[in-house]
Coordinates of C-alpha atoms in Angstrom, one line a residue:
X16 CA -0.2 32.1 -27.2
X17 CA 0.8 28.4 -28.0
X18 CA -2.7 27.2 -28.8
X19 CA -6.0 28.6 -29.9
X20 CA -9.1 26.3 -30.0
X21 CA -11.7 27.7 -32.3
X22 CA -15.5 27.0 -33.1
X23 CA -16.1 24.8 -29.9
X24 CA -19.4 24.7 -28.0
X25 CA -17.8 25.5 -24.6
X26 CA -19.0 23.8 -21.4
X27 CA -16.7 25.3 -18.8
X28 CA -17.4 22.9 -15.8
X29 CA -19.2 25.6 -13.6
X30 CA -22.7 24.0 -14.7
X31 CA -23.4 27.2 -16.8
X32 CA -25.1 26.6 -20.0
X33 CA -22.9 25.7 -23.0
X34 CA -21.8 28.9 -25.4
X35 CA -19.9 29.5 -28.6
X36 CA -16.2 30.2 -27.5
X37 CA -12.6 30.1 -28.2
X38 CA -9.8 29.3 -25.8
X39 CA -6.2 30.3 -26.0
X40 CA -3.6 28.6 -24.0
X41 CA 0.0 29.5 -23.3
X42 CA 2.7 27.8 -21.1
X43 CA 0.3 25.2 -20.2
X44 CA -2.6 27.2 -19.0
X45 CA -5.5 28.9 -20.3
X46 CA -5.0 32.6 -21.0
X47 CA -8.1 33.7 -22.7
X48 CA -11.7 32.9 -23.2
X49 CA -13.3 34.6 -25.8
X50 CA -16.3 35.0 -28.0
X51 CA -16.1 33.7 -31.8
X52 CA -13.6 35.8 -33.5
X53 CA -12.5 37.7 -30.5
X54 CA -8.9 36.1 -30.1
X55 CA -6.0 36.7 -32.6
X56 CA -3.6 33.8 -32.8
X57 CA 0.2 34.7 -32.5
X58 CA 2.5 33.8 -35.8
X59 CA 3.6 30.5 -34.1
X60 CA 0.3 29.5 -32.5
X61 CA -1.3 26.2 -33.2
X62 CA -5.0 26.6 -34.3
X63 CA -7.3 23.6 -33.9
X64 CA -10.8 23.9 -35.3
X65 CA -13.3 22.1 -33.1
X66 CA -16.4 22.7 -35.4
X67 CA -19.2 20.6 -34.0
X68 CA -17.5 19.3 -30.9
X69 CA -17.9 20.1 -27.2
X70 CA -14.9 21.6 -25.2
X71 CA -14.8 20.9 -21.7
X72 CA -12.2 20.5 -19.0
X73 CA -10.4 17.3 -18.6
X74 CA -12.3 14.8 -16.5
X75 CA -11.3 14.3 -12.9
X76 CA -11.6 10.6 -11.8
X77 CA -11.5 10.8 -7.9
X78 CA -11.7 7.1 -7.2
X79 CA -8.9 4.9 -8.7
X80 CA -6.6 2.2 -7.5
X81 CA -3.5 3.0 -9.8
X82 CA -1.1 3.0 -7.1
X83 CA 0.9 -0.1 -8.5
X84 CA -0.1 0.1 -12.3
X85 CA 1.4 3.8 -12.6
X86 CA 4.8 2.2 -11.8
X87 CA 4.5 0.0 -15.0
X88 CA 2.1 1.9 -17.1
X89 CA 2.7 5.7 -17.2
X90 CA -0.3 6.2 -19.7
X91 CA -2.8 5.0 -17.1
X92 CA -4.8 3.1 -19.5
X93 CA -7.8 2.9 -19.9
X94 CA -8.6 6.0 -18.2
X95 CA -6.6 8.1 -20.6
X96 CA -8.8 6.9 -23.5
X97 CA -12.0 8.4 -21.8
X98 CA -11.4 12.3 -21.5
X99 CA -9.8 11.8 -18.0
X100 CA -6.8 14.1 -17.3
X101 CA -6.3 13.6 -13.5
X102 CA -6.7 10.7 -11.3
X103 CA -6.8 10.2 -7.5
X104 CA -5.3 6.9 -6.1
X105 CA -5.0 5.4 -2.8
X106 CA -8.7 5.0 -2.0
X107 CA -10.3 2.6 0.7
X108 CA -7.2 2.7 2.6
X109 CA -5.2 0.7 0.4
X110 CA -1.8 1.6 -1.4
X111 CA 1.9 0.6 -1.9
X112 CA 3.4 3.1 0.6
X113 CA 4.6 3.3 3.2
X114 CA 5.9 -0.2 3.1
X115 CA 8.9 -1.6 4.8
X116 CA 10.9 -4.4 2.6
X117 CA 9.4 -7.2 5.1
X118 CA 5.8 -6.2 4.5
X119 CA 5.8 -6.1 0.6
X120 CA 4.4 -9.5 0.1
X121 CA 1.6 -8.9 2.7
X122 CA 0.7 -5.6 0.8
X123 CA 0.8 -7.3 -2.5
X124 CA -1.5 -10.0 -1.3
X125 CA -3.8 -7.6 0.2
X126 CA -4.0 -5.8 -3.2
X127 CA -4.6 -9.2 -4.6
X128 CA -7.5 -10.4 -2.4
X129 CA -9.2 -7.0 -2.0
X130 CA -8.8 -5.2 -5.2
X131 CA -8.4 -8.2 -7.8
X132 CA -4.8 -7.4 -8.8
X133 CA -2.6 -10.0 -10.3
X134 CA 0.0 -11.1 -7.8
X135 CA 2.3 -12.0 -10.6
X136 CA 1.7 -8.6 -12.2
X137 CA 2.4 -6.8 -9.0
X138 CA 5.5 -8.7 -8.2
X139 CA 7.1 -8.1 -11.8
X140 CA 5.8 -4.6 -12.2
X141 CA 6.5 -2.9 -8.6
X142 CA 10.0 -1.6 -8.5
X143 CA 10.3 -0.9 -4.8
X144 CA 12.3 2.1 -5.2
X145 CA 10.5 3.8 -2.2
X146 CA 9.7 2.7 1.3
X147 CA 8.0 6.0 3.1
X148 CA 5.1 7.8 1.5
X149 CA 7.2 11.0 0.6
X150 CA 9.6 8.8 -1.1
X151 CA 6.6 7.3 -3.4
X152 CA 5.5 10.6 -4.1
X153 CA 8.9 11.6 -5.3
X154 CA 8.9 8.4 -7.4
X155 CA 5.5 9.6 -8.8
X156 CA 6.8 12.8 -9.5
X157 CA 9.8 11.6 -11.5
X158 CA 7.9 9.0 -13.3
X159 CA 6.7 10.3 -16.7
X160 CA 3.0 10.0 -17.1
X161 CA 0.4 11.0 -19.5
X162 CA -2.2 12.0 -16.7
X163 CA -1.8 14.1 -13.6
X164 CA -1.8 12.1 -10.5
X165 CA -2.8 12.4 -6.8
X166 CA -2.8 10.0 -4.0
X167 CA -4.2 9.3 -0.6
X168 CA -2.2 8.0 2.2
X169 CA -4.0 4.8 2.9
X170 CA -4.6 3.6 6.5
X171 CA -3.8 -0.2 5.8
X172 CA -0.3 0.4 4.5
X173 CA 0.4 3.0 7.2
X174 CA -0.8 0.7 10.0
X175 CA 1.2 -2.2 8.6
X176 CA 4.2 0.2 8.6
X177 CA 3.8 1.1 12.4
X178 CA 2.0 -1.8 14.1
X179 CA 3.5 -4.6 11.8
X180 CA 1.5 -7.8 11.2
X181 CA -0.2 -7.7 14.6
X182 CA -4.2 -7.6 14.5
X183 CA -4.9 -5.2 17.5
X184 CA -5.5 -1.9 18.8
X185 CA -2.7 0.7 18.6
X186 CA -0.7 1.8 21.4
X187 CA -0.4 5.5 22.4
X188 CA 2.9 5.6 20.9
X189 CA 2.0 3.8 17.8
X190 CA -1.1 6.3 17.4
X191 CA 1.5 9.2 17.7
X192 CA 3.8 7.5 15.2
X193 CA 1.2 7.0 12.8
X194 CA -0.1 10.9 13.2
X195 CA 3.7 11.9 12.4
X196 CA 3.5 9.7 9.2
X197 CA 0.3 11.3 8.0
X198 CA 1.5 14.8 8.9
X199 CA 4.6 13.9 6.8
X200 CA 2.7 12.6 4.0
X201 CA 0.4 15.6 3.7
X202 CA 3.3 18.2 3.8
X203 CA 5.0 16.0 1.1
X204 CA 1.7 16.4 -1.0
X205 CA -0.9 13.5 -0.1
X206 CA -4.2 14.3 -1.3
X207 CA -5.6 13.2 2.0
X208 CA -6.3 10.2 4.1
X209 CA -8.3 7.0 3.3
X210 CA -9.4 4.0 5.4
X211 CA -11.8 1.1 5.4
X212 CA -14.1 -0.5 7.7
X213 CA -15.9 -2.7 5.2
X214 CA -16.3 -6.2 6.3
X215 CA -16.0 -7.5 2.8
X216 CA -12.3 -6.2 2.6
X217 CA -10.3 -9.3 3.4
X218 CA -6.7 -9.1 2.7
X219 CA -3.7 -11.1 2.7
X220 CA -4.4 -15.0 3.6
X221 CA -8.0 -14.1 4.1
X222 CA -7.6 -12.1 7.1
X223 CA -9.5 -8.6 7.5
X224 CA -7.4 -5.7 6.1
X225 CA -5.2 -3.8 8.8
X226 CA -7.4 -0.8 8.9
X227 CA -10.1 -2.8 10.2
X228 CA -8.3 -3.7 13.4
X229 CA -8.3 0.1 14.3
X230 CA -10.7 1.6 16.6
X231 CA -13.0 4.5 15.5
X232 CA -11.0 6.8 17.6
X233 CA -8.0 5.8 15.7
X234 CA -9.7 7.1 12.4
X235 CA -10.6 10.4 14.3
X236 CA -6.9 10.9 15.5
X237 CA -5.6 10.5 12.0
X238 CA -8.1 12.8 10.5
X239 CA -7.4 15.5 13.3
X240 CA -4.0 16.0 11.5
X241 CA -5.8 17.2 8.3
X242 CA -7.7 19.7 10.6
X243 CA -4.5 20.9 12.2
X244 CA -2.8 21.5 8.8
X245 CA -5.9 22.9 7.3
X246 CA -5.7 20.5 4.0
X247 CA -6.6 17.3 2.6
X248 CA -9.7 15.1 2.1
X249 CA -11.0 12.0 4.0
X250 CA -12.3 9.0 2.1
X251 CA -13.9 6.2 3.7
X252 CA -15.2 2.8 2.6
X253 CA -18.1 2.3 5.2
X254 CA -18.3 -0.3 7.9
X255 CA -19.2 -0.6 11.5
X256 CA -18.7 2.5 13.6
X257 CA -18.3 5.0 10.3
X258 CA -21.5 6.0 8.7
X259 CA -23.2 9.3 8.0
X260 CA -23.5 10.6 11.6
X261 CA -19.7 9.9 12.0
X262 CA -19.0 11.5 8.8
X263 CA -20.6 14.8 9.6
X264 CA -18.9 14.9 12.9
X265 CA -15.6 14.5 11.2
X266 CA -16.3 17.1 8.7
X267 CA -17.5 19.8 11.2
X268 CA -15.0 19.0 14.1
X269 CA -11.9 19.0 11.9
X270 CA -13.0 21.3 9.1
X271 CA -12.4 18.9 6.3
X272 CA -14.3 17.3 3.3
X273 CA -15.5 13.9 3.7
X274 CA -16.5 11.4 0.7
X275 CA -17.6 7.9 1.3
X276 CA -18.2 4.7 -0.5
X277 CA -20.3 3.5 -1.6
X278 CA -23.8 4.7 -2.1
X279 CA -25.6 2.3 -4.6
X280 CA -29.0 1.7 -5.8
X281 CA -30.7 -1.8 -5.5
X282 CA -33.5 -3.0 -7.3
X283 CA -34.5 -5.2 -4.4
X284 CA -34.1 -2.1 -2.0
X285 CA -36.1 0.8 -3.8
X286 CA -35.7 4.2 -2.4
X287 CA -33.0 3.2 -0.2
X288 CA -30.2 5.2 -1.5
X289 CA -32.3 8.4 -1.8
X290 CA -33.4 7.9 1.7
X291 CA -29.6 7.8 2.8
X292 CA -28.9 11.1 0.8
X293 CA -31.7 12.7 2.5
X294 CA -30.5 11.5 6.1
X295 CA -26.9 12.5 5.3
X296 CA -28.0 15.9 3.9
X297 CA -29.7 17.0 7.0
X298 CA -26.7 16.8 8.9
X299 CA -24.0 19.6 8.9
X300 CA -20.5 19.3 7.3
X301 CA -19.1 18.9 3.8
X302 CA -19.9 15.2 2.9
X303 CA -19.9 13.7 -0.4
X304 CA -21.4 10.2 -0.7
X305 CA -20.0 8.6 -3.8
X306 CA -22.0 6.9 -6.6
X307 CA -21.5 5.1 -9.7
X308 CA -23.3 5.7 -12.8
X309 CA -23.0 2.1 -14.1
X310 CA -24.1 -1.2 -12.7
X311 CA -21.4 -2.8 -10.7
X312 CA -21.0 -5.9 -12.7
X313 CA -18.0 -8.4 -12.1
X314 CA -16.6 -11.4 -13.8
X315 CA -15.5 -13.7 -10.9
X316 CA -13.9 -17.0 -10.9
X317 CA -13.6 -19.6 -8.1
X318 CA -9.9 -19.0 -8.2
X319 CA -10.6 -15.4 -7.0
X320 CA -13.9 -15.2 -5.2
X321 CA -13.4 -11.9 -3.7
X322 CA -17.0 -10.6 -3.7
X323 CA -17.8 -13.7 -1.3
X324 CA -15.2 -12.5 1.4
X325 CA -17.9 -11.0 3.6
X326 CA -19.1 -14.7 4.4
X327 CA -17.0 -16.5 6.9
X328 CA -16.7 -19.6 5.2
X329 CA -15.4 -18.1 2.1
X330 CA -12.5 -16.4 4.2
X331 CA -11.1 -20.1 4.5
X332 CA -10.7 -20.1 0.6
X333 CA -9.0 -16.8 0.3
X334 CA -6.6 -17.9 3.3
X335 CA -5.7 -20.6 0.9
X336 CA -3.2 -20.3 -2.1
X337 CA -5.2 -20.1 -5.1
X338 CA -4.2 -23.7 -6.7
X339 CA -5.4 -25.2 -3.4
X340 CA -9.0 -23.6 -3.4
X341 CA -10.6 -26.2 -5.7
X342 CA -9.7 -29.0 -3.0
X343 CA -11.7 -26.9 -0.4
X344 CA -14.7 -26.5 -2.9
X345 CA -14.8 -30.5 -3.2
X346 CA -15.1 -30.9 0.3
X347 CA -18.6 -31.9 1.2
X348 CA -18.2 -30.8 4.9
X349 CA -17.0 -27.3 3.9
X350 CA -19.8 -27.1 1.5
X351 CA -22.4 -28.3 4.2
X352 CA -21.1 -25.3 6.3
X353 CA -20.9 -22.8 3.4
X354 CA -24.1 -23.4 1.6
X355 CA -26.8 -22.0 4.1
X356 CA -24.7 -18.7 4.6
X357 CA -23.9 -18.2 0.9
X358 CA -27.3 -19.0 -0.3
X359 CA -28.7 -16.3 2.1
X360 CA -26.2 -13.8 1.7
X361 CA -26.6 -13.8 -2.2
X362 CA -30.3 -14.6 -2.1
X363 CA -30.9 -11.3 -4.2
X364 CA -28.3 -12.1 -6.6
X365 CA -28.6 -15.7 -7.8
X366 CA -31.1 -14.4 -10.5
X367 CA -28.4 -11.9 -11.7
X368 CA -25.5 -14.4 -12.0
X369 CA -24.6 -16.4 -15.1
X370 CA -21.8 -17.9 -16.9
X371 CA -19.9 -15.4 -19.2
X372 CA -16.7 -17.2 -20.1
X373 CA -16.1 -21.2 -20.1
X374 CA -14.0 -23.7 -21.8
X375 CA -16.7 -26.6 -21.4
X376 CA -20.1 -25.3 -20.5
X377 CA -21.1 -23.3 -23.5
X378 CA -24.6 -24.7 -23.4
X379 CA -25.3 -22.8 -20.1
X380 CA -23.9 -19.3 -21.0
X381 CA -26.2 -16.7 -20.2
X382 CA -28.6 -18.8 -18.2
X383 CA -29.2 -17.3 -14.4
X384 CA -27.9 -19.8 -11.9
X385 CA -31.0 -20.0 -9.9
X386 CA -32.7 -21.2 -13.1
X387 CA -30.0 -23.9 -13.7
X388 CA -30.2 -24.9 -10.2
X389 CA -33.9 -25.4 -10.4
X390 CA -33.5 -27.3 -13.7
X391 CA -30.8 -29.6 -12.1
X392 CA -32.7 -30.2 -8.6
X393 CA -29.9 -28.4 -6.7
X394 CA -28.8 -25.1 -5.3
X395 CA -27.3 -22.2 -7.1
X396 CA -24.3 -22.4 -4.7
X397 CA -23.6 -26.0 -5.6
X398 CA -24.1 -25.2 -9.5
X399 CA -21.4 -22.4 -9.5
X400 CA -19.0 -24.8 -7.8
X401 CA -19.7 -27.7 -9.9
X402 CA -19.4 -25.7 -13.1
X403 CA -16.1 -24.4 -12.0
X404 CA -14.8 -27.7 -10.9
X405 CA -15.6 -29.5 -14.2
X406 CA -14.3 -26.8 -16.5
X407 CA -11.1 -26.9 -18.6
X408 CA -10.5 -23.3 -17.9
X409 CA -11.5 -20.9 -15.2
X410 CA -15.2 -20.3 -15.6
X411 CA -16.1 -16.6 -15.5
X412 CA -19.3 -16.0 -13.8
X413 CA -20.9 -12.5 -14.6
X414 CA -22.4 -11.1 -11.4
X415 CA -24.4 -8.1 -10.7
X416 CA -23.1 -7.1 -7.6
X417 CA -24.8 -3.7 -6.8
X418 CA -26.1 -0.5 -8.5
X419 CA -29.0 -2.2 -10.5
X420 CA -31.7 0.0 -9.8
X421 CA -31.8 2.0 -13.0
X422 CA -34.4 4.4 -12.0
X423 CA -32.7 5.4 -8.7
X424 CA -29.4 5.9 -10.5
X425 CA -30.8 8.6 -12.5
X426 CA -32.2 9.9 -9.3
X427 CA -28.8 10.0 -7.6
X428 CA -27.3 11.6 -10.7
X429 CA -29.8 14.4 -10.7
X430 CA -29.3 15.1 -6.8
X431 CA -26.2 17.5 -6.6
X432 CA -25.5 16.2 -3.1
X433 CA -24.0 13.1 -4.4
X434 CA -20.4 12.9 -6.0
X435 CA -19.7 10.7 -9.3
X436 CA -16.9 8.2 -8.6
X437 CA -16.2 4.5 -8.0
X438 CA -14.6 3.9 -11.3
X439 CA -12.0 1.6 -9.4
X440 CA -9.8 2.0 -12.5
X441 CA -6.5 -0.1 -11.9
X442 CA -8.3 -2.5 -9.6
X443 CA -10.2 -5.7 -10.4
X444 CA -8.5 -5.6 -13.8
X445 CA -9.5 -9.0 -15.1
X446 CA -13.1 -8.8 -13.5
X447 CA -14.5 -5.7 -14.6
X448 CA -13.7 -2.2 -16.2
X449 CA -15.5 0.9 -15.1
X450 CA -12.7 3.3 -16.0
X451 CA -15.1 4.1 -18.9
X452 CA -17.6 5.8 -16.5
X453 CA -17.1 9.0 -18.1
X454 CA -18.1 8.3 -21.6
X455 CA -20.8 6.0 -20.5
X456 CA -22.3 8.9 -18.3
X457 CA -22.2 11.3 -21.6
X458 CA -23.3 8.4 -24.0
X459 CA -26.1 6.6 -22.0
X460 CA -27.5 9.0 -19.1
X461 CA -27.3 12.4 -21.2
X462 CA -27.6 11.4 -25.1
X463 CA -29.6 8.0 -24.7
X464 CA -31.7 8.6 -21.3
X465 CA -31.8 12.4 -21.0
X466 CA -31.8 11.9 -17.3
X467 CA -29.3 14.8 -16.7
X468 CA -28.1 17.9 -19.1
X469 CA -24.8 17.8 -21.0
X470 CA -23.9 20.7 -18.9
X471 CA -24.6 18.9 -15.4
X472 CA -22.7 15.9 -16.6
X473 CA -19.7 17.9 -17.3
X474 CA -19.8 19.2 -14.0
X475 CA -20.0 16.0 -12.3
X476 CA -16.8 14.9 -14.0
X477 CA -14.9 18.4 -13.5
X478 CA -16.1 21.3 -11.4
X479 CA -17.8 19.1 -8.8
X480 CA -14.5 17.0 -8.1
X481 CA -12.6 20.2 -8.5
X482 CA -14.5 21.5 -5.5
X483 CA -14.9 18.2 -3.3
X484 CA -11.2 17.3 -3.7
X485 CA -9.7 20.6 -3.6
X486 CA -8.0 20.0 -7.0
X487 CA -6.5 23.5 -7.3
X488 CA -6.3 24.9 -11.1
X489 CA -8.1 22.1 -12.6
X490 CA -11.7 21.2 -13.4
X491 CA -13.0 24.5 -15.1
X492 CA -12.2 26.3 -18.2
X493 CA -11.1 29.5 -16.7
X494 CA -8.3 32.0 -17.2
X495 CA -5.3 31.1 -15.1
X496 CA -6.3 27.4 -14.7
X497 CA -4.1 24.6 -16.2
X498 CA -5.0 23.4 -19.8
X499 CA -6.6 20.1 -19.2
X500 CA -9.2 19.9 -21.8
X501 CA -11.1 17.3 -23.6
X502 CA -13.2 17.9 -27.0
X503 CA -15.7 15.5 -27.7
X504 CA -18.5 14.6 -29.9
X505 CA -21.8 14.6 -28.0
X506 CA -23.6 12.7 -30.8
X507 CA -21.1 9.7 -30.8
X508 CA -19.3 9.8 -27.4
X509 CA -19.6 6.5 -25.6
X510 CA -17.9 3.1 -24.9
X511 CA -16.9 0.2 -26.9
X512 CA -17.7 -3.5 -25.7
X513 CA -15.5 -4.9 -23.2
X514 CA -12.5 -6.9 -24.4
X515 CA -9.8 -9.0 -22.4
X516 CA -6.1 -8.2 -23.3
X517 CA -2.9 -9.6 -21.9
X518 CA -0.6 -6.6 -21.4
X519 CA 0.1 -6.6 -17.9
X520 CA 3.5 -7.6 -16.2
X521 CA 3.9 -11.3 -16.5
X522 CA 1.5 -11.5 -19.2
X523 CA -1.3 -11.2 -16.8
X524 CA -4.8 -10.4 -18.3
X525 CA -7.4 -7.5 -17.9
X526 CA -10.5 -6.2 -19.2
X527 CA -10.6 -2.9 -21.1
X528 CA -13.1 -0.7 -22.7
X529 CA -12.3 2.1 -25.3
X530 CA -13.9 5.3 -26.2
X531 CA -15.9 6.5 -29.0
X532 CA -16.4 10.3 -29.8
X533 CA -13.3 11.6 -27.5
X534 CA -11.6 13.6 -30.2
X535 CA -8.9 15.7 -28.7
X536 CA -7.3 15.9 -25.3
X537 CA -4.8 18.3 -23.8
X538 CA -2.9 17.6 -20.2
X539 CA -1.2 20.9 -19.4
X540 CA -1.5 22.2 -22.6
X541 CA 0.1 19.4 -24.3
X542 CA -1.9 17.3 -26.8
X543 CA -2.3 13.7 -25.8
X544 CA -5.0 12.7 -28.1
X545 CA -5.9 14.3 -31.7
X546 CA -8.7 13.4 -33.9
X547 CA -9.7 10.3 -31.9
X548 CA -6.1 8.7 -31.8
X549 CA -3.9 8.8 -28.7
X550 CA -0.4 10.6 -29.4
X551 CA 2.3 8.0 -28.4
X552 CA 4.9 8.9 -26.1
X553 CA 3.8 12.0 -24.5
X554 CA 4.1 12.6 -20.9
X555 CA 2.8 16.0 -19.4
X556 CA 1.2 14.6 -16.7
X557 CA 2.0 16.2 -13.2
X558 CA 1.8 15.2 -9.5
X559 CA -1.3 16.6 -7.8
X560 CA -0.9 17.9 -4.5
X561 CA -3.3 18.8 -1.5
X562 CA -4.3 22.4 -1.5
X563 CA -1.9 24.3 0.9
X564 CA 1.1 22.7 -0.3
X565 CA 1.7 25.2 -3.3
X566 CA 1.0 24.9 -6.9
X567 CA 2.0 21.4 -8.6
X568 CA 5.0 21.9 -10.6
X569 CA 6.3 19.9 -13.6
X570 CA 8.9 17.1 -13.3
X571 CA 12.4 18.5 -13.6

């Protein structure tokens, strides 16, 4: 016995009621779970008293975009500050592998436009010591890391690798080559296959991301490889031709779990999200709609107008280098073309957009753009552009994009057919920070709102992703499972205010949120946080592999 945790209120991740218990750990695994006083420590065993704390499995974040950040930040912050012990990367069909040398710039610009990553940080931080997906997994395996990491093979880099930059349907030979690469990736340990048909996903130079040029049959062809191997998860960002009926068909035809993004609650469409849950739930197959527990609020600048990418005229802006976008915004003819579509597409949002950071317009901070426009006798579209063009620094607008239906979010959280995800950790770094979703759930929805029980919240963060993503040996406090554990104070667990830091490669900025009440964290039995403070320099994280590839093993 290496470690004995005593006097805890144990919530084991199954959804069972909390109980007084003690947990013994040896060799990085849970070796015993007993009643108080039942377990006897060995002479060299470390004993930690968890009186007043809840002990739970380490949280599993199934929707992150750390594919690039892990190459320069082995701590995977801020997720590691919030009780998360395992992350899944490569969502929405994006990632950094497989990538040929001649496609690196395109892949980085795709991540810049779609996932809001700093191009300078990507350029400075990615080592490109890999080309194929197995080589990328090997780099992850060898990389010292604080957390466990798993990765999807993404459809967009896969397609660029095989089809190149051509925007067309794949040939039969190219389809077969992509199938071979997916098979190779899964056999090397990929968690599964991810793709996107989302119209707002505009990549390098404002063009649709590569996966959007694929026929729906191509997606089926890639997923069939998972079915043949009997392993892996499918993750889809929804779009034309892929919705609940197709997800059911994929799950039943190929015998694989399918999870899709994003199911959001909108105040202007009450009940729509729950109706989608009912519609999908009536169909066969293992399908998990992903939900968020926080409003999707983003800070955007006109230098980086990613959320507007679904509007054709704004694709012209994304096609230009950042330093040339202001010229387009000053062009009266472009405004005439862009104004009607923008006003219409964002008609439900103008009342939920305001200036949050500015160098010159402090008098308008916090005032909704529709109100400012009315006072100035113009449109919210023009106010937004005029404020940005006349500011001494990039104006940051706070935009409530989705998930603002508070009552319906509570319903979605209470419905066990939905899967909690959408943290997007590692993406949109200078625009939002939802990597804190776990502590927000425990603080806001459990303690403050009482919308779900503490046991159900822990299940959503641990046992449920363990089930849906086939995360072997993690997500439960159970004998034989890896000792990924978190001890938190349910009376104080929560989040701090968002702050902007400049700690990315090349001095790029990002938004971070820190936690309160996360007292202890262990990853594979190694303490990474103790008494509310992170322990520097510890790297017990391992590479997670899809079920069927054998147990994940420590880096040699």
